[in-house]
XYZ file of C-alpha atoms in Angstrom:
593
model
C 24.973 -26.745 38.349
C 23.266 -25.311 35.349
C 19.427 -25.448 34.971
C 17.969 -27.542 32.175
C 17.229 -25.846 28.878
C 13.445 -24.743 29.011
C 13.046 -23.842 25.313
C 13.482 -25.286 21.835
C 13.645 -23.983 18.522
C 11.204 -24.857 15.781
C 9.439 -23.444 12.588
C 6.001 -23.155 11.423
C 4.804 -22.948 7.893
C 2.923 -19.723 7.067
C -0.409 -21.885 6.621
C -0.040 -22.535 10.613
C -0.101 -18.828 11.253
C -3.382 -19.148 12.743
C -2.147 -21.443 15.469
C -0.352 -18.223 16.983
C -2.788 -16.590 19.258
C -2.003 -12.857 18.911
C -2.862 -11.409 22.556
C -4.920 -8.143 22.639
C -2.736 -6.424 25.324
C 1.143 -6.212 24.394
C 2.830 -3.181 23.706
C 1.816 0.652 22.757
C 4.899 1.057 20.596
C 4.339 -0.645 17.201
C 5.543 -0.268 13.652
C 4.643 2.459 11.445
C 4.057 1.912 7.754
C 7.558 2.242 6.590
C 8.790 -0.292 9.098
C 5.945 -2.580 8.037
C 7.007 -2.234 4.146
C 10.498 -2.888 5.203
C 9.639 -6.096 7.004
C 7.602 -7.380 3.710
C 10.584 -6.172 1.785
C 13.083 -8.421 3.784
C 10.704 -11.420 3.236
C 10.767 -10.460 -0.412
C 14.377 -10.761 -0.675
C 14.458 -14.023 1.169
C 16.620 -12.590 4.382
C 16.366 -14.108 7.703
C 14.272 -12.122 10.426
C 13.811 -12.410 13.990
C 12.202 -15.335 15.988
C 8.700 -15.477 17.356
C 8.596 -16.484 21.079
C 5.570 -18.383 22.039
C 4.144 -20.726 24.771
C 2.850 -23.689 23.897
C -0.737 -24.612 25.256
C -3.779 -26.400 24.727
C -7.182 -24.962 24.154
C -10.432 -26.233 25.753
C -10.757 -29.101 22.999
C -7.021 -30.282 23.921
C -5.919 -28.682 20.434
C -2.427 -27.624 20.670
C -1.922 -23.909 20.252
C 0.790 -21.034 20.680
C 0.288 -17.923 22.558
C 2.564 -15.173 21.090
C 4.828 -13.799 23.739
C 6.999 -11.599 21.519
C 7.012 -10.815 17.773
C 3.656 -8.830 17.793
C 4.720 -6.538 15.133
C 6.136 -9.248 12.656
C 3.091 -11.675 13.071
C 0.662 -8.741 12.699
C 2.361 -7.455 9.599
C 2.636 -10.756 8.058
C -1.113 -11.386 8.592
C -2.070 -7.999 7.106
C 0.026 -8.966 4.004
C -1.624 -12.199 3.559
C -4.981 -10.393 3.550
C -3.850 -7.362 1.491
C -0.878 -8.667 -0.784
C -1.931 -6.144 -3.607
C -1.937 -3.389 -1.339
C 1.688 -3.833 -0.089
C 2.835 -4.824 -3.521
C 1.521 -1.501 -4.967
C 3.420 0.544 -2.225
C 6.420 -1.393 -2.701
C 6.203 -1.360 -6.739
C 4.381 2.002 -7.205
C 5.855 2.907 -10.581
C 4.812 -0.575 -11.862
C 1.667 -0.382 -10.443
C 0.750 3.167 -11.740
C 1.738 1.984 -15.272
C -0.663 -0.769 -14.970
C -3.506 1.357 -13.463
C -3.094 3.974 -16.349
C -3.068 1.240 -18.998
C -6.287 -0.367 -17.662
C -8.033 2.843 -17.183
C -7.135 3.582 -20.869
C -8.594 0.436 -22.064
C -11.871 0.595 -20.130
C -11.959 4.267 -20.746
C -12.719 5.104 -17.210
C -10.198 8.639 -16.521
C -11.033 8.740 -12.857
C -10.416 4.964 -12.050
C -8.845 5.227 -8.451
C -6.207 3.149 -6.993
C -8.196 1.838 -4.194
C -11.015 0.549 -6.652
C -8.311 -1.288 -8.621
C -6.674 -2.957 -5.577
C -10.219 -4.133 -4.250
C -10.989 -5.479 -8.066
C -7.279 -7.414 -7.906
C -8.125 -8.926 -4.878
C -11.161 -10.730 -6.229
C -10.702 -14.088 -8.143
C -11.852 -13.079 -11.268
C -10.879 -9.408 -11.594
C -10.713 -9.749 -15.438
C -14.575 -10.066 -15.510
C -14.719 -7.183 -12.739
C -13.187 -4.725 -15.076
C -15.426 -5.802 -17.890
C -18.608 -5.040 -15.858
C -17.204 -1.449 -15.314
C -16.482 -1.060 -19.096
C -20.110 -1.975 -19.740
C -21.588 0.177 -16.790
C -19.967 3.177 -18.350
C -20.892 2.191 -21.866
C -17.216 1.759 -23.074
C -17.452 -2.118 -23.590
C -17.290 -2.126 -27.207
C -13.811 -0.003 -26.937
C -12.476 -1.940 -24.375
C -13.434 -5.376 -25.954
C -11.007 -4.686 -28.747
C -8.358 -4.607 -26.157
C -9.285 -7.668 -24.139
C -6.193 -9.496 -24.475
C -4.174 -6.721 -23.063
C -6.561 -6.178 -20.513
C -6.402 -10.079 -19.532
C -2.577 -10.127 -19.764
C -2.137 -6.800 -17.481
C -4.406 -8.467 -14.777
C -2.616 -11.967 -14.914
C 0.728 -10.296 -14.864
C 0.053 -8.149 -11.832
C -1.828 -10.974 -9.646
C 1.297 -13.387 -10.460
C 3.816 -10.408 -9.508
C 1.686 -9.534 -6.223
C 1.214 -13.407 -5.160
C 4.808 -14.282 -5.905
C 6.174 -11.195 -4.297
C 6.842 -13.083 -1.017
C 7.286 -16.695 -1.346
C 4.742 -17.947 1.157
C 4.751 -21.368 -0.058
C 8.017 -22.061 1.205
C 8.333 -19.465 3.848
C 8.994 -20.839 7.434
C 8.339 -18.681 10.758
C 11.242 -19.282 13.213
C 9.991 -19.748 16.522
C 11.358 -20.379 20.062
C 8.948 -22.413 22.120
C 9.183 -21.657 25.695
C 8.151 -24.976 27.436
C 8.925 -23.772 31.281
C 6.815 -22.703 34.133
C 4.324 -19.868 32.912
C 5.105 -17.990 36.022
C 8.612 -17.341 34.532
C 7.188 -15.748 31.208
C 7.736 -11.971 32.606
C 11.393 -12.699 33.191
C 11.752 -14.607 29.827
C 10.050 -11.682 27.898
C 12.113 -9.073 29.888
C 15.357 -10.786 29.125
C 14.432 -11.280 25.309
C 13.836 -7.543 24.933
C 17.025 -6.207 26.632
C 18.544 -5.102 23.599
C 15.636 -3.232 22.271
C 13.436 -0.205 23.052
C 13.234 -0.662 26.861
C 10.037 -2.187 28.189
C 8.407 -1.188 31.421
C 7.333 -3.798 33.820
C 3.645 -3.370 32.666
C 4.224 -4.031 29.115
C 6.118 -7.083 30.161
C 3.193 -8.358 32.178
C 0.673 -7.417 29.484
C 2.625 -9.690 27.064
C 3.081 -12.591 29.481
C -0.185 -12.624 31.490
C -2.496 -12.942 28.360
C -3.831 -16.316 29.647
C -4.415 -15.147 33.140
C -8.295 -14.905 32.916
C -10.235 -12.808 35.160
C -14.251 -13.196 35.227
C -16.033 -10.087 36.089
C -19.359 -10.651 38.055
C -22.461 -9.320 36.441
C -24.072 -7.558 39.603
C -21.242 -5.034 40.255
C -21.457 -1.660 38.741
C -17.571 -1.323 39.367
C -17.213 -4.373 37.126
C -19.180 -2.495 34.223
C -16.674 0.211 34.694
C -13.866 -1.925 34.467
C -15.205 -3.358 31.253
C -15.942 0.309 29.854
C -12.121 1.170 30.524
C -10.811 -1.725 28.742
C -12.924 -1.148 25.985
C -12.058 2.428 25.943
C -8.295 1.539 25.697
C -8.592 -0.381 22.875
C -10.638 1.812 21.214
C -8.266 4.683 21.647
C -5.313 2.482 20.312
C -7.128 1.700 17.157
C -8.182 5.246 16.555
C -4.667 6.371 16.938
C -3.477 3.764 14.722
C -0.902 2.575 17.456
C -2.050 -1.026 16.508
C -4.831 -3.094 15.382
C -6.509 -5.456 17.663
C -7.221 -9.039 16.130
C -10.115 -10.709 17.428
C -11.579 -8.383 19.814
C -15.294 -7.884 19.858
C -17.028 -5.294 22.038
C -20.194 -7.469 22.023
C -18.211 -10.544 23.071
C -16.277 -8.468 25.909
C -19.548 -7.484 27.615
C -21.160 -10.957 27.175
C -18.556 -13.054 28.172
C -16.963 -10.426 30.833
C -13.644 -12.095 30.724
C -10.328 -9.975 30.792
C -6.923 -10.861 31.526
C -4.802 -9.940 34.803
C -2.862 -6.888 32.821
C -6.257 -5.545 31.636
C -7.565 -5.775 34.999
C -4.749 -3.660 36.796
C -4.711 -1.055 34.103
C -8.436 -0.773 34.067
C -8.755 -0.609 37.906
C -6.093 2.205 37.557
C -8.211 4.205 35.264
C -11.350 3.734 37.414
C -9.352 4.913 40.654
C -8.228 8.022 38.622
C -11.671 8.839 37.655
C -12.997 8.410 41.315
C -10.100 10.016 42.776
C -9.074 12.733 40.438
C -7.064 14.804 42.858
C -4.726 12.050 43.636
C -4.871 9.802 40.638
C -3.669 11.885 37.813
C -4.368 10.932 34.110
C -1.584 9.180 32.639
C -1.618 5.463 31.492
C 1.837 5.134 33.671
C -0.146 6.256 36.841
C -3.063 4.163 36.207
C -0.917 0.963 35.821
C 1.025 2.119 39.101
C -2.316 2.548 40.914
C -4.239 -0.540 39.577
C -1.402 -2.917 40.222
C -0.469 -1.207 43.339
C -3.979 -1.653 44.853
C -3.886 -5.422 43.477
C -0.553 -5.870 45.569
C -2.292 -4.544 48.635
C -5.332 -6.634 48.257
C -3.133 -9.774 47.896
C -0.533 -8.738 50.345
C 2.099 -8.724 47.475
C 5.071 -6.289 48.133
C 4.834 -3.422 45.254
C 8.479 -4.364 44.243
C 7.380 -7.993 43.423
C 4.254 -7.477 41.838
C 5.226 -10.080 39.106
C 4.008 -12.625 41.867
C 0.251 -11.457 41.202
C 0.256 -14.011 38.448
C 1.491 -16.752 40.873
C -1.699 -19.220 41.517
C -2.295 -18.334 44.954
C -2.384 -14.528 44.514
C -4.255 -14.875 41.226
C -6.815 -16.995 42.550
C -7.286 -14.700 45.447
C -7.680 -11.846 43.108
C -10.283 -13.732 41.116
C -12.345 -15.301 44.163
C -12.294 -12.070 46.203
C -12.786 -9.593 43.237
C -16.264 -8.083 44.100
C -14.705 -7.392 47.829
C -11.821 -5.849 46.205
C -13.705 -3.558 44.026
C -16.209 -2.699 46.829
C -13.075 -1.842 49.179
C -11.497 0.446 46.171
C -14.814 2.211 45.790
C -15.128 2.785 49.501
C -11.674 4.110 49.860
C -11.816 6.340 46.601
C -15.123 7.901 47.854
C -13.502 8.578 51.346
C -10.227 10.095 49.840
C -12.131 12.185 47.094
C -14.113 13.683 49.942
C -10.779 14.752 51.533
C -8.556 15.873 48.636
C -10.964 16.703 45.809
C -11.840 20.131 47.690
C -8.421 20.696 49.016
C -6.712 20.373 45.853
C -9.111 21.729 43.494
C -8.248 24.556 41.174
C -11.319 26.837 41.212
C -12.999 26.876 37.791
C -16.066 28.241 36.216
C -17.206 24.846 34.824
C -16.990 21.496 36.981
C -16.518 19.687 33.530
C -13.038 20.890 33.499
C -11.688 20.425 36.880
C -8.195 20.903 37.736
C -6.057 19.888 40.646
C -2.824 20.939 42.110
C -0.860 17.630 42.164
C 2.417 19.073 42.852
C 2.811 17.320 46.393
C 1.461 13.922 45.004
C 3.248 10.548 44.963
C 1.839 7.376 43.840
C 3.271 5.351 46.690
C 1.907 8.083 49.063
C -1.677 7.557 47.372
C -1.443 3.812 47.847
C -0.286 4.196 51.509
C -3.743 5.743 51.973
C -5.381 2.516 50.341
C -3.357 0.617 52.562
C -4.123 2.202 55.772
C -7.863 2.411 55.022
C -8.029 -1.376 53.577
C -8.679 -3.344 56.675
C -10.390 -0.867 58.538
C -14.327 -0.449 58.617
C -16.033 2.663 57.398
C -17.607 4.475 60.187
C -15.616 3.189 62.865
C -13.438 5.522 64.925
C -10.192 4.310 63.713
C -11.483 4.920 60.171
C -12.518 8.482 61.157
C -9.178 9.051 62.653
C -6.983 7.829 59.922
C -9.008 9.540 57.182
C -8.928 12.904 59.676
C -4.911 12.471 59.863
C -4.166 11.660 56.143
C -4.298 15.267 54.841
C -1.822 16.486 57.554
C 0.525 13.518 56.751
C 0.124 14.453 53.281
C 1.747 17.904 53.428
C 4.201 16.505 56.232
C 5.478 13.602 54.225
C 5.924 16.106 51.063
C 7.865 18.321 52.955
C 9.993 15.564 54.478
C 10.688 13.840 51.153
C 9.437 10.704 52.637
C 7.955 9.125 49.399
C 11.152 9.709 47.308
C 13.915 7.067 46.873
C 12.686 3.714 48.518
C 9.014 4.369 48.268
C 8.192 0.789 47.702
C 9.846 0.012 51.049
C 8.018 2.544 52.845
C 4.544 1.602 51.306
C 4.869 -2.042 52.539
C 4.935 -0.772 56.158
C 1.267 0.435 55.578
C 0.062 -2.903 54.273
C -2.654 -4.381 56.363
C -1.726 -7.252 58.709
C 1.081 -7.803 61.192
C 4.556 -6.706 60.197
C 7.901 -6.008 62.013
C 8.160 -2.378 61.100
C 4.421 -1.283 60.761
C 3.002 2.129 59.914
C -0.142 3.612 59.795
C -2.126 7.097 60.107
C -3.875 6.497 63.234
C -1.522 8.532 65.526
C -2.345 12.256 65.000
C 0.484 14.334 63.751
C 1.466 16.970 65.995
C 0.756 20.497 64.592
C 4.260 21.752 65.892
C 5.857 19.367 63.724
C 4.032 20.187 60.861
C 4.698 23.887 61.243
C 8.379 23.641 61.916
C 8.577 21.386 58.802
C 6.767 24.327 57.107
C 9.173 26.904 58.339
C 11.951 24.853 57.519
C 10.726 25.028 53.983
C 10.283 28.674 54.121
C 14.085 29.163 55.317
C 15.394 26.826 52.442
C 13.769 28.738 49.542
C 16.135 30.242 47.082
C 15.625 33.227 44.490
C 13.363 32.280 41.667
C 10.424 33.650 39.630
C 8.377 30.847 38.386
C 6.058 28.793 40.618
C 7.019 25.192 40.877
C 4.382 22.300 41.401
C 4.754 22.182 45.084
C 4.345 25.998 45.755
C 1.016 25.697 43.600
C -0.103 22.979 45.747
C 0.561 24.510 49.083
C -0.895 27.835 48.027
C -4.008 26.026 46.610
C -4.433 23.917 49.859
C -4.272 27.280 51.845
C -6.445 29.288 49.654
C -9.212 26.537 49.820
C -8.893 26.405 53.446
C -9.011 30.128 53.958
C -9.977 32.989 51.678
C -11.563 30.715 48.805
C -13.235 28.441 51.426
C -16.526 30.320 50.660
C -18.544 29.953 47.376
C -18.012 33.560 46.550
C -15.910 32.660 43.765
C -18.581 30.794 41.715
C -18.767 31.216 38.014
C -14.976 32.642 37.706
C -11.734 30.685 36.650
C -8.845 31.575 38.967
C -5.132 31.667 38.107
C -2.048 31.847 40.034
C -0.420 35.207 40.300
C 2.360 37.022 41.856
C 1.435 39.471 44.513
C 4.649 41.656 43.710
C 4.063 41.839 39.686
C 6.631 39.782 37.827
C 6.877 42.925 35.724
C 8.302 44.833 38.627
C 10.534 41.905 39.595
C 12.169 41.668 36.234
C 12.685 45.429 35.850
C 14.580 45.562 39.167
C 16.777 42.620 38.521
C 19.858 43.213 36.352
C 20.649 39.760 35.600
C 17.559 37.580 35.357
C 19.792 34.593 34.483
C 21.033 34.829 38.320
C 18.074 35.865 40.538
C 18.188 37.766 43.783
C 14.350 37.962 44.508
C 12.190 35.343 45.804
C 9.269 35.873 43.424
C 8.255 32.656 42.952
C 7.742 31.510 46.407
C 4.766 30.728 48.418
C 4.997 34.176 50.215
C 4.576 36.212 46.871
C 1.743 33.822 45.446
C -1.938 33.751 45.474
C -4.899 32.698 43.473
C -6.862 35.582 41.737
C -10.077 35.452 39.544
C -8.786 35.551 36.104
C -10.796 38.645 34.808
C -9.844 40.535 37.847
C -6.116 39.563 37.075
C -6.557 40.719 33.266
C -7.780 43.914 34.484
C -5.298 44.493 37.258
C -2.406 43.888 35.121
C 0.716 44.935 36.920
C -1.134 46.856 39.672
C -1.908 45.422 43.076
C -5.261 44.832 44.549
C -5.343 48.308 46.298
C -4.916 49.999 43.041
C -7.812 48.528 41.067
C -11.139 50.386 40.776
C -13.379 50.764 43.801
C -15.967 48.132 42.097
C -13.503 45.556 42.051
C -12.172 46.254 45.396
C -15.414 46.030 47.010
C -16.211 42.733 45.059
C -13.162 41.184 45.803
C -12.439 42.320 49.488
C -12.637 38.787 50.654
C -9.239 38.344 48.699
C -7.673 40.876 50.830
C -8.977 39.819 54.132
C -8.097 36.166 53.937
C -5.160 36.055 52.008
C -2.596 37.761 54.362
C -2.602 40.236 51.232
C 0.036 43.154 51.609
C -1.282 46.638 52.806
C -1.121 49.855 50.988
C 1.887 50.857 53.221
C 3.562 47.446 52.515
C 3.245 48.017 48.657
C 5.045 51.187 49.362
C 7.848 49.630 51.348
C 8.121 46.996 48.775
C 8.495 49.684 45.881
C 11.162 51.227 47.716
C 13.253 47.988 48.258
C 12.760 47.285 44.405
C 14.014 50.885 43.586
C 17.001 50.878 46.021
C 17.704 47.021 45.442
C 17.258 46.068 48.961
C 16.824 42.642 47.852
C 17.815 41.066 51.218
C 14.874 43.309 52.939
C 12.549 42.402 50.094
C 13.110 38.664 50.675
C 12.594 38.846 54.432
C 9.335 40.728 53.855
C 8.262 37.804 51.561
C 9.156 35.212 53.857
C 7.251 36.960 56.611
C 4.138 36.750 54.708
C 4.921 33.231 53.711
C 5.371 32.293 57.745
C 1.871 33.853 58.096
C 0.653 31.778 55.219
C 2.011 28.709 57.015
C 0.515 29.660 60.302
C -2.877 30.117 58.726
C -2.685 26.783 56.902
C -1.786 24.651 60.026
C -4.610 26.361 61.937
C -7.050 25.757 59.106
C -5.894 21.987 58.805
C -6.310 21.519 62.511
C -9.654 23.481 62.445
C -8.465 26.144 64.889
C -9.449 29.862 64.139
C -7.198 31.839 62.173
C -5.051 34.396 63.930
C -6.756 37.206 61.977
C -9.920 36.273 63.099
């Protein structure tokens, strides 16, 4: 049996436009100037236009109001037009406008009379009087007074044409009023937008959750950071002209400390990104995934069902337990940053420009660390063991591709609480399992020349645990470099579209100080000057760098096109790197020591 219809068609006069509440957070994609003008032209021609989807609600005084769910661009454009009819009329009737501007400029004898000044004057009730004042101020009133009838006629004609350009007196706004369950709004919004620009789930929630208000406590620093991120988000959107935010007051935001559920999810993700830059990334998409993902962990809502965060039970849990949730986020970020920031850091001269090797990162994987630590108390043995095991699993899971495909299902196994299929990081990963996974990767590498993100990440972890572990590099920028110079490999290979040499693998890759690399060019480290050799001896000793004899053999392999033997040589160094990496992760002495 079909469900009962949960909506009605209606219309509102333009005079009721303020009864529709325009949410602050809806979509990042907005109309440009051309699209706005096209919409006003449609209204001018009396053609039909798209409906507004609204949800009927009542304010605190019981007065009926409508919350806009879809149609932000049309509504905001119409509001802009009502506030600036002359500006739109000018743009859509440029020849007529310039003709009037030139005529007025000549009458009042002001050659540099600008378009914007003229528009400002036309927006005033008595523009005729304003133009007279300008003529007096310029000492041209006597000349202008001779043509006052023409001046009056021009002003009257322009005001009439602009005011009548859109028949707002009879214009009706077509609306669909949804009167079903508020929890169904995300589904309604998604279905309504299937034919247009695809929306991601966060945009859908952003539009549907505008009335799910979160009250931020005043005594938590993290709440202030959340507010800062909300403010920054809207400031950036306004600065980039992506959209205008109606009714947003910074003072009011900090005074009332009320945001909606969608804003909380995004802002929480931004806070996590700043506190955990090595795993958090810096994009809006990742911020949403992290923030909403953590809220899912806190409420026990499965990651693939995060729309349920707005359900009464889960929403109230977030509101009531927000201080505890934020405190746990702060604890976990602190713990994970101490593990991963030094592990994935790309060495730079300045800490203000920190960069991290993120090629092994995955959002579900990061969220699994939050899940595993969420119910554990810092300082307990379980917390310590879990934290110590996570970096090994970080590498191991990347090698096995654990977090691809159905990552949300895998993540749920790490959620706190009892489950049929439960996973955690309490059990130590056997070092032989990790080493075997690394060797499998070595054996599966194909000829290439460029370094991929996962190569960069593994080389970075190895470097930070071995030859760059000491502070000898301070004050220098480092960059990833081929041990067998790319120039030599390119020169040896006849067909660079079909590579035969494994030049872009871990076995032929290391971090070098940028200045040294510039001086070295296509040489190896044994061929640089004596001063550099002495200064950077730690690079040779700790990186499994090839010997002088090795490079002589490499040169012969390249010359004789013995690519299979050369690849074996590169792979052998890669195996040594993997041995040292595992030893360092398990805090054993390197086989070189």
